[in-house]
Coordinates of C-alpha atoms in Angstrom, one line a residue:
Chain A
M1 CA 31.7 -5.9 -19.5
S2 CA 28.7 -4.0 -20.6
V3 CA 25.3 -4.6 -18.9
Y4 CA 22.2 -3.9 -20.8
F5 CA 19.7 -1.8 -18.9
F6 CA 16.1 -1.8 -19.9
R7 CA 15.2 1.8 -20.6
M8 CA 11.9 3.5 -19.6
R9 CA 11.5 7.2 -20.2
L10 CA 8.8 9.7 -19.7
R11 CA 8.0 11.3 -23.0
S12 CA 5.4 13.8 -22.1
L13 CA 3.4 15.0 -19.1
R14 CA 0.2 16.9 -18.9
L15 CA -0.9 18.6 -15.6
R16 CA -4.4 19.9 -15.1
Y17 CA -5.3 21.9 -11.9
F18 CA -2.2 20.5 -10.2
R19 CA -0.7 22.9 -7.8
A20 CA 0.5 26.0 -9.8
H21 CA -0.5 24.4 -13.1
A22 CA -3.9 25.0 -14.5
D23 CA -3.1 23.3 -17.7
S24 CA 0.5 22.5 -18.7
H25 CA 1.9 20.2 -21.3
L26 CA 5.5 19.3 -21.3
V27 CA 7.6 17.1 -23.7
F28 CA 10.8 15.7 -22.4
G29 CA 14.1 14.5 -23.9
P30 CA 15.7 11.2 -23.1
G31 CA 18.6 12.6 -21.2
L32 CA 19.0 15.7 -19.0
N33 CA 15.9 17.8 -18.8
L34 CA 16.3 21.3 -17.2
L35 CA 13.2 22.8 -15.7
V36 CA 14.0 26.5 -15.5
G37 CA 11.9 29.4 -14.2
P38 CA 11.6 31.9 -11.4
N39 CA 10.6 30.6 -7.9
G40 CA 7.0 29.9 -7.1
R41 CA 6.0 29.2 -10.7
G42 CA 5.8 25.4 -10.4
K43 CA 9.1 23.8 -11.1
T44 CA 9.0 21.6 -8.1
N45 CA 5.3 20.8 -8.9
V46 CA 6.4 19.2 -12.2
L47 CA 8.8 16.9 -10.3
E48 CA 6.0 16.2 -7.8
A49 CA 3.7 15.3 -10.6
I50 CA 6.2 12.9 -12.1
Y51 CA 6.6 11.3 -8.6
V52 CA 2.9 10.9 -8.2
L53 CA 2.7 9.1 -11.6
C54 CA 5.4 6.7 -10.4
L55 CA 4.6 6.1 -6.8
S56 CA 1.1 7.5 -6.4
K57 CA 2.0 10.2 -3.9
S58 CA 4.0 13.4 -3.5
F59 CA 7.5 13.2 -2.2
L60 CA 6.8 16.2 0.1
G61 CA 4.4 14.2 2.2
V62 CA 1.6 16.4 1.1
E63 CA -2.0 15.2 1.3
D64 CA -3.7 14.6 -2.0
R65 CA -6.3 17.3 -1.5
H66 CA -3.6 19.9 -1.2
L67 CA -2.2 18.9 -4.6
V68 CA -5.3 20.3 -6.2
Q69 CA -4.9 23.9 -7.5
F70 CA -6.6 26.3 -5.1
G71 CA -10.3 26.8 -5.9
R72 CA -10.4 23.9 -8.4
P73 CA -12.5 20.7 -8.0
F74 CA -9.9 18.1 -8.9
F75 CA -6.5 17.4 -10.5
E76 CA -5.5 15.2 -13.3
L77 CA -2.1 14.1 -14.6
E78 CA -1.3 12.1 -17.6
G79 CA 2.2 10.8 -18.4
V80 CA 3.3 8.9 -21.5
F81 CA 6.1 6.5 -20.7
E82 CA 8.0 4.8 -23.4
T83 CA 10.4 1.9 -23.4
D84 CA 13.4 1.5 -25.7
Q85 CA 11.5 -1.3 -27.4
G86 CA 8.8 1.1 -28.4
A87 CA 6.1 0.0 -25.9
E88 CA 4.0 2.8 -24.6
R89 CA 2.4 3.2 -21.2
T90 CA 0.0 6.0 -20.6
V91 CA -0.5 6.6 -16.9
R92 CA -3.4 8.8 -15.9
V93 CA -4.3 9.8 -12.4
Q94 CA -7.3 11.7 -11.3
Y95 CA -8.1 12.9 -7.9
H96 CA -11.4 14.2 -6.8
P97 CA -12.2 14.8 -3.1
E98 CA -15.3 12.6 -3.4
T99 CA -14.0 9.7 -5.4
G100 CA -10.4 9.8 -4.2
K101 CA -7.4 9.0 -6.3
R102 CA -7.8 6.7 -9.3
F103 CA -5.2 5.5 -11.7
W104 CA -5.4 4.1 -15.3
I105 CA -2.6 2.5 -17.2
N106 CA -3.3 2.5 -20.9
M107 CA -7.0 3.2 -20.2
A108 CA -7.3 0.2 -17.9
P109 CA -8.2 1.1 -14.3
L110 CA -5.7 0.1 -11.7
E111 CA -7.5 -1.6 -8.9
R112 CA -4.9 -1.1 -6.1
L113 CA -2.5 1.8 -5.9
A114 CA 0.1 -0.6 -4.5
D115 CA 0.2 -2.3 -8.0
L116 CA 1.7 0.9 -9.4
V117 CA 4.8 0.9 -7.2
G118 CA 7.9 -0.3 -8.9
R119 CA 6.6 -0.2 -12.4
F120 CA 8.2 3.2 -13.1
P121 CA 11.2 3.3 -10.7
V122 CA 12.1 6.8 -9.5
V123 CA 14.7 8.4 -7.2
V124 CA 14.2 12.0 -6.0
F125 CA 16.6 14.3 -4.4
A126 CA 15.1 17.5 -2.9
P127 CA 15.9 20.0 -0.1
H128 CA 13.2 18.1 1.9
D129 CA 15.6 15.1 2.0
R130 CA 17.9 16.8 4.5
R131 CA 15.7 15.3 7.2
L132 CA 17.0 11.9 6.2
T133 CA 20.3 12.3 8.1
M134 CA 19.2 14.9 10.6
D135 CA 15.7 14.1 11.8
G136 CA 14.2 11.2 13.7
P137 CA 14.1 7.5 12.6
E138 CA 10.8 7.9 10.8
E139 CA 12.5 9.6 7.8
R140 CA 15.0 6.7 7.6
R141 CA 12.2 4.1 7.8
R142 CA 10.5 5.9 5.0
F143 CA 13.7 5.8 3.0
L144 CA 14.0 2.0 3.5
D145 CA 10.4 1.5 2.5
T146 CA 10.6 3.7 -0.6
V147 CA 13.6 1.9 -1.9
I148 CA 12.7 -1.7 -1.1
S149 CA 9.1 -1.3 -2.2
Q150 CA 10.2 -0.3 -5.6
A151 CA 12.6 -3.2 -5.8
S152 CA 10.1 -5.8 -4.4
P153 CA 6.3 -5.6 -4.7
L154 CA 5.9 -8.3 -2.0
Y155 CA 7.7 -6.0 0.5
L156 CA 5.0 -3.4 0.0
E157 CA 2.3 -6.0 0.4
D158 CA 3.9 -7.2 3.6
L159 CA 4.2 -3.6 4.8
L160 CA 0.5 -2.8 4.2
A161 CA -0.5 -6.1 5.9
Y162 CA 1.8 -5.3 8.8
R163 CA 0.4 -1.9 9.4
R164 CA -3.1 -3.3 9.3
A165 CA -2.3 -6.0 11.8
M166 CA -0.7 -3.5 14.1
R167 CA -3.7 -1.2 14.0
Q168 CA -6.0 -4.2 14.7
R169 CA -3.7 -5.3 17.6
N170 CA -3.6 -1.8 19.0
A171 CA -7.4 -1.5 18.9
L172 CA -7.6 -4.8 20.8
L173 CA -5.0 -3.7 23.4
W174 CA -6.8 -0.5 23.9
A175 CA -10.3 -2.0 24.2
H176 CA -9.1 -4.4 26.9
R177 CA -6.8 -2.0 28.7
H178 CA -8.8 -2.1 32.0
E179 CA -9.6 -5.8 31.8
R180 CA -8.2 -7.9 34.6
G181 CA -9.0 -11.4 33.3
T182 CA -6.9 -13.3 30.8
A183 CA -9.6 -14.9 28.7
W184 CA -9.3 -12.2 26.0
L185 CA -5.6 -13.0 25.4
E186 CA -6.9 -15.9 23.2
V187 CA -8.3 -13.2 20.9
L188 CA -4.9 -11.4 20.9
E189 CA -3.1 -14.5 19.7
P190 CA -4.1 -14.3 16.0
W191 CA -2.9 -10.6 15.9
N192 CA 0.4 -11.6 17.6
Y193 CA 0.8 -14.1 14.8
A194 CA 0.0 -11.6 12.0
L195 CA 2.3 -9.0 13.6
I196 CA 5.2 -11.5 13.8
H197 CA 4.5 -13.1 10.4
Y198 CA 4.5 -9.9 8.4
G199 CA 6.9 -8.0 10.7
S200 CA 9.6 -10.5 10.5
R201 CA 9.4 -10.6 6.7
I202 CA 9.9 -6.8 6.7
V203 CA 12.8 -7.0 9.1
W204 CA 14.4 -9.8 7.1
R205 CA 14.1 -7.8 3.9
R206 CA 15.6 -4.7 5.5
M207 CA 18.5 -6.7 6.9
Q208 CA 19.3 -8.0 3.4
F209 CA 18.9 -4.6 1.9
V210 CA 21.3 -2.9 4.3
E211 CA 23.8 -5.6 3.7
A212 CA 23.7 -5.0 -0.1
F213 CA 23.5 -1.3 0.2
Q214 CA 26.6 -0.9 2.4
D215 CA 29.0 -1.4 -0.5
L216 CA 27.0 0.8 -2.9
L217 CA 27.1 3.6 -0.3
R218 CA 30.8 3.3 0.2
R219 CA 31.4 3.6 -3.5
A220 CA 29.0 6.5 -4.0
Y221 CA 30.7 8.3 -1.1
E222 CA 34.1 7.9 -2.6
Q223 CA 32.8 9.6 -5.7
V224 CA 31.2 12.6 -4.1
A225 CA 33.5 13.3 -1.1
Q226 CA 36.8 15.1 -1.2
V227 CA 38.1 13.4 1.9
S228 CA 38.5 9.7 2.5
E229 CA 35.9 8.9 5.2
E230 CA 34.2 5.6 5.3
P231 CA 30.4 5.6 5.6
R232 CA 28.6 2.8 7.3
I233 CA 25.0 2.0 8.0
R234 CA 23.8 0.0 11.0
Y235 CA 20.4 -1.5 11.0
R236 CA 19.0 -1.6 14.5
P237 CA 15.6 -3.4 14.7
S238 CA 13.4 -2.9 17.7
F239 CA 14.4 -6.3 19.0
A240 CA 17.7 -8.1 19.3
L241 CA 18.5 -9.9 16.1
E242 CA 22.1 -11.1 16.9
G243 CA 22.9 -14.2 15.0
A244 CA 19.5 -14.5 13.2
A245 CA 20.4 -15.9 9.9
S246 CA 17.1 -16.9 8.4
L247 CA 13.5 -15.6 8.2
E248 CA 12.4 -18.3 10.7
E249 CA 15.0 -17.2 13.2
V250 CA 14.0 -13.5 12.8
A251 CA 10.4 -14.6 13.5
E252 CA 11.5 -16.5 16.5
R253 CA 13.4 -13.6 18.0
F254 CA 10.5 -11.3 17.4
G255 CA 8.2 -13.7 19.2
T256 CA 10.5 -14.0 22.2
A257 CA 10.9 -10.2 22.4
L258 CA 7.2 -9.7 22.2
R259 CA 6.6 -12.0 25.1
D260 CA 9.3 -10.2 27.1
I261 CA 7.8 -6.8 26.6
W262 CA 4.3 -7.9 27.2
P263 CA 3.9 -6.3 30.7
L264 CA 4.9 -2.9 29.3
E265 CA 2.7 -3.3 26.2
R266 CA -0.2 -4.2 28.5
R267 CA 0.3 -1.0 30.5
Q268 CA 0.7 1.3 27.5
A269 CA -2.0 -0.5 25.5
R270 CA -0.1 -0.3 22.2
T271 CA 2.4 -2.3 20.1
L272 CA 5.9 -1.4 21.2
L273 CA 8.0 -3.8 19.0
G274 CA 8.3 -4.3 15.3
P275 CA 9.5 -2.7 12.1
H276 CA 7.6 0.4 12.9
R277 CA 10.1 1.1 15.7
D278 CA 13.3 0.2 13.6
E279 CA 16.2 2.6 13.4
L280 CA 18.9 3.0 10.8
I281 CA 22.1 4.7 12.0
F282 CA 24.6 6.3 9.7
Y283 CA 28.3 6.6 10.6
L284 CA 31.3 8.3 9.1
D285 CA 34.4 6.6 10.3
D286 CA 32.5 5.4 13.4
I287 CA 31.2 8.8 14.2
E288 CA 27.4 8.9 14.4
V289 CA 26.3 11.3 11.7
R290 CA 23.1 12.5 13.2
R291 CA 24.8 13.7 16.4
Y292 CA 28.2 14.7 15.4
A293 CA 28.6 15.3 11.7
S294 CA 29.2 18.8 10.2
Q295 CA 26.8 20.4 7.7
G296 CA 29.2 19.5 4.9
Q297 CA 29.3 15.9 6.0
H298 CA 25.5 15.7 6.2
R299 CA 25.3 17.1 2.6
T300 CA 27.9 14.8 1.2
L301 CA 26.4 11.7 2.9
L302 CA 22.9 12.6 1.6
L303 CA 24.1 12.9 -1.9
A304 CA 25.9 9.6 -1.6
L305 CA 22.8 8.0 -0.2
K306 CA 20.8 9.1 -3.2
W307 CA 23.4 8.0 -5.7
A308 CA 23.6 4.6 -3.9
Q309 CA 19.8 4.4 -4.0
Y310 CA 19.9 5.0 -7.7
A311 CA 22.6 2.3 -8.1
Y312 CA 20.7 -0.2 -6.0
L313 CA 17.4 0.1 -8.0
E314 CA 19.4 0.1 -11.2
A315 CA 21.1 -3.1 -10.2
V316 CA 18.1 -4.9 -8.9
L317 CA 15.6 -3.9 -11.6
E318 CA 18.1 -3.8 -14.4
E319 CA 16.5 -0.6 -15.3
R320 CA 17.5 3.0 -15.0
P321 CA 15.2 4.9 -12.6
L322 CA 14.0 8.4 -13.4
L323 CA 16.1 10.8 -11.4
L324 CA 14.3 13.9 -10.1
L325 CA 16.6 16.6 -8.7
D326 CA 14.9 19.5 -7.1
D327 CA 16.9 22.7 -6.6
V328 CA 20.1 20.9 -5.8
L329 CA 22.3 23.5 -7.5
G330 CA 21.1 26.1 -5.1
D331 CA 23.2 24.7 -2.3
L332 CA 26.4 24.5 -4.3
D333 CA 28.9 27.2 -5.3
A334 CA 29.6 27.7 -9.0
H335 CA 32.6 25.4 -9.1
R336 CA 30.7 22.5 -7.4
S337 CA 27.6 23.0 -9.4
A338 CA 29.6 22.7 -12.6
A339 CA 31.2 19.5 -11.3
F340 CA 27.8 18.2 -10.4
L341 CA 26.4 18.9 -13.8
Q342 CA 29.4 17.2 -15.3
V343 CA 28.7 14.0 -13.4
L344 CA 25.1 14.1 -14.7
A345 CA 26.1 14.7 -18.2
R346 CA 28.8 12.1 -18.2
G347 CA 26.1 9.6 -18.6
G348 CA 25.4 6.6 -16.4
F349 CA 22.1 8.0 -15.7
G350 CA 18.9 7.5 -17.7
Q351 CA 16.4 10.3 -17.8
V352 CA 17.1 13.2 -15.4
F353 CA 14.8 16.1 -14.4
L354 CA 16.6 19.0 -12.8
S355 CA 14.9 22.2 -11.5
A356 CA 16.9 25.4 -11.4
T357 CA 16.2 29.1 -11.2
E358 CA 18.4 29.9 -14.2
V359 CA 20.0 27.9 -17.0
P360 CA 23.4 26.7 -15.7
D361 CA 26.5 26.8 -17.8
L362 CA 26.4 23.7 -19.8
A363 CA 29.4 24.4 -22.1
E364 CA 31.2 21.2 -21.1
T365 CA 28.3 18.8 -21.2
K366 CA 28.1 16.8 -24.4
S367 CA 24.9 14.9 -23.9
E368 CA 21.5 16.1 -25.2
V369 CA 20.0 18.6 -22.9
V370 CA 16.4 19.8 -23.1
V371 CA 15.6 23.1 -21.4
L372 CA 12.0 23.7 -20.4
E373 CA 10.8 27.1 -19.3
I374 CA 8.3 26.5 -16.5
Q375 CA 6.0 29.5 -16.4
P376 CA 2.4 28.3 -16.2
R377 CA 0.0 30.7 -17.8
V378 CA -1.4 33.0 -15.1
Q379 CA -5.1 32.4 -15.0
P380 CA -7.5 34.6 -13.1
D381 CA -8.4 33.2 -9.7
P382 CA -11.8 31.5 -9.8
R383 CA -12.9 33.4 -6.7
E384 CA -12.3 36.7 -8.5
I385 CA -14.6 35.6 -11.4
D386 CA -17.3 34.7 -8.9
H387 CA -17.2 38.2 -7.4
G388 CA -16.7 39.8 -10.8
Chain B
M1 CA -30.0 21.7 -1.9
R2 CA -33.1 20.0 -0.4
Y3 CA -36.2 18.9 -2.3
T4 CA -39.5 20.6 -1.6
S5 CA -41.2 17.2 -1.1
E6 CA -40.5 15.6 2.2
A7 CA -41.2 12.1 0.7
V8 CA -38.6 12.6 -2.0
E9 CA -36.1 13.8 0.6
R10 CA -36.8 10.8 2.8
A11 CA -36.4 8.3 0.0
I12 CA -33.1 9.9 -1.0
L13 CA -31.9 9.7 2.6
E14 CA -32.8 6.1 3.0
L15 CA -31.3 5.0 -0.3
S16 CA -28.1 6.9 0.4
R17 CA -27.6 4.8 3.5
L18 CA -26.9 1.8 1.3
P19 CA -23.4 0.7 0.7
S20 CA -21.7 2.2 -2.4
I21 CA -24.6 4.6 -3.0
G22 CA -23.9 8.3 -2.6
R23 CA -26.4 11.1 -2.5
K24 CA -26.2 11.7 -6.3
T25 CA -26.9 8.1 -7.1
A26 CA -29.8 8.1 -4.6
Q27 CA -31.2 11.2 -6.3
R28 CA -31.1 9.5 -9.7
L29 CA -32.8 6.3 -8.3
V30 CA -35.5 8.4 -6.7
M31 CA -36.2 10.3 -9.9
Y32 CA -36.4 7.0 -11.8
L33 CA -38.8 5.4 -9.3
L34 CA -41.0 8.5 -9.4
K35 CA -41.5 7.9 -13.1
R36 CA -42.3 4.2 -12.7
P37 CA -45.9 2.9 -12.4
R38 CA -47.1 2.3 -8.9
E39 CA -47.1 -1.5 -9.2
D40 CA -43.4 -1.6 -10.1
V41 CA -42.5 0.4 -7.0
A42 CA -44.8 -1.8 -4.9
R43 CA -43.1 -4.9 -6.2
L44 CA -39.7 -3.5 -5.2
A45 CA -41.0 -2.5 -1.7
E46 CA -42.5 -6.0 -1.3
A47 CA -39.3 -7.7 -2.4
L48 CA -37.4 -5.6 0.2
L49 CA -39.8 -6.5 3.0
A50 CA -39.8 -10.1 2.0
L51 CA -36.0 -10.1 2.7
K52 CA -36.7 -9.5 6.3
D53 CA -39.9 -11.5 6.6
A54 CA -39.2 -14.6 4.6
V55 CA -35.5 -15.0 4.6
R56 CA -33.9 -16.6 7.6
F57 CA -30.5 -17.9 8.5
C58 CA -30.0 -21.7 8.5
R59 CA -29.6 -22.9 12.1
I60 CA -26.8 -25.2 11.0
C61 CA -24.6 -23.3 8.6
Y62 CA -26.0 -19.7 8.9
N63 CA -26.4 -19.3 5.2
V64 CA -29.4 -17.3 4.1
T65 CA -32.4 -19.6 3.3
D66 CA -36.2 -19.7 3.0
E67 CA -36.4 -23.0 4.8
D68 CA -34.5 -23.8 7.9
P69 CA -32.4 -25.9 7.9
C70 CA -31.2 -24.9 4.3
P71 CA -31.4 -27.3 1.3
I72 CA -27.6 -27.8 1.4
C73 CA -27.5 -28.9 5.0
T74 CA -30.4 -31.3 4.5
S75 CA -29.3 -32.7 1.1
P76 CA -28.5 -36.4 1.4
R77 CA -26.1 -36.1 -1.5
R78 CA -23.7 -33.9 0.4
D79 CA -20.5 -35.1 1.9
R80 CA -21.0 -34.5 5.7
S81 CA -17.4 -35.0 6.6
L82 CA -16.3 -31.8 4.9
I83 CA -17.1 -28.2 6.0
C84 CA -16.1 -25.2 4.0
V85 CA -15.9 -22.1 6.2
V86 CA -16.7 -18.8 4.4
E87 CA -17.1 -15.2 5.4
E88 CA -20.5 -14.3 3.8
P89 CA -23.4 -16.0 2.0
N90 CA -22.1 -14.6 -1.3
D91 CA -19.0 -16.8 -0.9
V92 CA -21.3 -19.9 -0.7
L93 CA -22.8 -18.8 -4.0
A94 CA -19.4 -18.4 -5.6
I95 CA -18.2 -21.9 -4.5
E96 CA -21.5 -23.5 -5.5
R97 CA -21.1 -22.2 -9.0
T98 CA -18.1 -24.5 -9.4
H99 CA -20.4 -27.5 -9.1
E100 CA -17.4 -29.4 -7.8
Y101 CA -17.5 -28.9 -4.1
R102 CA -19.9 -31.5 -2.5
G103 CA -19.3 -30.8 1.2
L104 CA -21.2 -28.5 3.6
Y105 CA -20.7 -24.9 4.5
H106 CA -20.4 -22.7 7.5
V107 CA -21.0 -19.0 7.1
L108 CA -19.1 -16.9 9.8
G109 CA -20.8 -13.7 9.0
G110 CA -17.6 -11.7 8.9
L111 CA -13.9 -11.7 9.9
I112 CA -12.3 -10.9 13.2
S113 CA -11.5 -7.2 13.2
P114 CA -11.0 -5.3 16.5
L115 CA -11.0 -2.0 14.6
A116 CA -14.6 -2.8 13.5
G117 CA -15.5 -4.1 16.9
V118 CA -15.8 -7.6 15.6
G119 CA -14.5 -10.4 17.9
P120 CA -14.9 -14.2 17.8
D121 CA -18.2 -13.8 19.7
E122 CA -19.7 -11.7 17.0
L123 CA -19.1 -14.5 14.5
K124 CA -20.6 -18.0 14.2
I125 CA -17.4 -19.5 15.6
R126 CA -18.8 -21.1 18.8
E127 CA -21.5 -22.6 16.6
L128 CA -18.9 -24.1 14.3
I129 CA -17.2 -25.8 17.2
A130 CA -20.5 -27.1 18.6
R131 CA -21.4 -28.4 15.2
I132 CA -18.2 -30.3 14.8
Q133 CA -18.4 -31.8 18.3
E134 CA -22.0 -32.8 17.7
S135 CA -21.1 -34.4 14.4
A136 CA -18.6 -36.7 16.3
S137 CA -21.1 -37.7 18.9
R138 CA -23.6 -38.5 16.2
G139 CA -21.2 -40.9 14.6
E140 CA -20.6 -39.1 11.4
P141 CA -17.6 -36.9 12.4
V142 CA -16.3 -33.9 10.3
Q143 CA -12.9 -34.9 9.0
E144 CA -11.8 -31.7 7.3
V145 CA -12.5 -28.0 7.6
I146 CA -11.5 -25.9 4.6
L147 CA -11.0 -22.3 5.4
A148 CA -12.1 -20.3 2.3
L149 CA -11.3 -16.9 3.7
N150 CA -10.1 -13.8 1.8
P151 CA -6.4 -13.3 1.6
T152 CA -6.4 -10.1 3.8
T153 CA -4.8 -9.4 7.1
E154 CA -8.1 -10.1 8.8
G155 CA -8.6 -13.3 6.8
D156 CA -5.2 -14.5 7.9
A157 CA -5.9 -13.7 11.6
T158 CA -9.3 -15.4 11.5
A159 CA -7.8 -18.5 9.8
Y160 CA -5.1 -18.6 12.4
Y161 CA -7.6 -18.3 15.2
L162 CA -9.8 -21.1 13.8
A163 CA -6.9 -23.4 13.1
R164 CA -5.8 -23.1 16.8
L165 CA -9.3 -24.0 17.9
L166 CA -9.8 -26.8 15.5
N167 CA -6.5 -28.6 15.4
P168 CA -6.8 -30.0 19.0
M169 CA -10.2 -31.4 18.0
G170 CA -8.5 -33.9 15.6
V171 CA -9.9 -32.2 12.5
R172 CA -7.8 -31.6 9.4
V173 CA -7.7 -27.9 8.7
S174 CA -6.7 -26.5 5.3
R175 CA -6.8 -23.1 3.7
I176 CA -7.5 -22.5 0.0
A177 CA -4.4 -21.5 -2.0
R178 CA -3.9 -18.1 -3.4
G179 CA -2.5 -17.6 -6.9
I180 CA -3.0 -16.8 -10.5
P181 CA -6.6 -16.5 -11.8
I182 CA -7.4 -18.9 -14.6
G183 CA -7.5 -17.3 -18.0
G184 CA -5.5 -14.5 -16.4
E185 CA -2.1 -15.1 -18.0
L186 CA 1.1 -15.1 -16.0
E187 CA 2.3 -12.2 -18.0
F188 CA -0.5 -10.0 -16.8
A189 CA -0.7 -11.1 -13.1
D190 CA 0.5 -8.4 -10.7
E191 CA 3.8 -9.1 -9.2
A192 CA 2.6 -9.6 -5.7
T193 CA 0.1 -12.2 -6.7
L194 CA 2.7 -13.9 -8.8
L195 CA 5.2 -14.0 -5.9
R196 CA 2.6 -15.4 -3.5
A197 CA 1.8 -18.0 -6.1
L198 CA 5.5 -18.8 -6.3
E199 CA 5.7 -19.1 -2.5
G200 CA 2.7 -21.4 -2.4
R201 CA 4.1 -23.6 -5.2
V202 CA 3.3 -27.4 -5.0
T203 CA 5.7 -30.3 -5.7
L204 CA 4.9 -32.4 -8.8
S205 CA 6.0 -36.0 -8.5

């Protein structure tokens, strides 16, 4: 059975005053694109730029103002996307400290950044991602949000509304922290409602996602691991969900838990329950990865998570996401790196962007490979001109 | 850089206090005003002062008006059993432009937002309750309150708060639907709007 995937690819990219790039113009091929050059010359920045065009921010968690090349007033990116039906979408983003970040799609201004997310699906795999299996729950919540937001625009809406409701609720709890009376609780009620309303929608989505993702992860792990271990994910929301089988039941559980924890929330004057306190736990054969896995297991699981993320978006959107691979060969020995490139070249992926310090041996890959030397022109530092 | 004229500097400072006007725009406006004849500038100054001197808030609906109560509240052609609750006077203008709505209004003057220090007491909520109670005792009770609040988190919370207050009073409470703009074709609606519209779909029978 062959499934038709809608294809969207990035044809070209222009970077202006973006990180290491004063003015670069790159033209990409439809398959594997190798970004090659010495370290510190801006390979990762090209991947970052592509990610900004797709999801409006850097995957490194960098603030917008730090994306501007040092000493320059603004940055601007322009990417030309193209579908296999010939439709073209030019995405332009401009950031200026005074006006903030603004997007245009085919010249029309985009009113809300949230409307961008999911239009150009993307999966990134960078050294930074190690935190996903090793660090605290925040990284895993970000993983959930990045994947589900791209698959469902409403999830992102709910997430933004939830954060807003939580901030409002926290402000109220804080303002009344010394108050003895109970009259103000009537004012808290609408924020409890908003918290539960949006929060339970997020939890419900995450539940469904983890259920669907389980199988994809298992299959991806089989492909990348040499040993037969079984990966498993457990979604652990901040309140007991056992037996909740509908959105209404999730909301009910959330409401009950919120009532139970009230004395503590009152004392700490902040919201203690909800999706912002969720945890996602990875296991390999019932061994908790974060605590007990070896370095090798961490690496393998991470790769499998990324492959599964790709497969999930591909299946839901019926479209191949762009795949950004930042310096992944650096971690692998020659043999593994060749095997990895073979997997990429075997197809099954759409457009791939891979950064590397040198051109790897591609003798066995058959698909079309485009090699781009990333070596932005060295321009004099503007400060030196000033003092010249 | 500062201007050598204190008057210019002061005008720029005052104008740049206005919403959505930055210092650069303020400078441009001041340079423009400097070149205008004196009577033009005087007209603008008078218009601004008249805002505070002549305009008042209607004691019934809290819309801006020159006469108190406002012409909408005193109009005999209005349906007094229907109140549309809005955030700001501009929203009244927007709904009036439809020429379809024949009920009355109530302007809250904002939305509940603890982050901005706005609670129910800062809004005209108590006044709305009193108004509904009074309408019942006068023998022409309000039957329905339409909440025409923006579809934001604060709009949701304010609507919820109002519904909880109004429901026990035996008033029907409704909220305007959210969905696809007319003339905006489905194809071009953003996905979130489209999904909300799907969620709020109505049965045809």
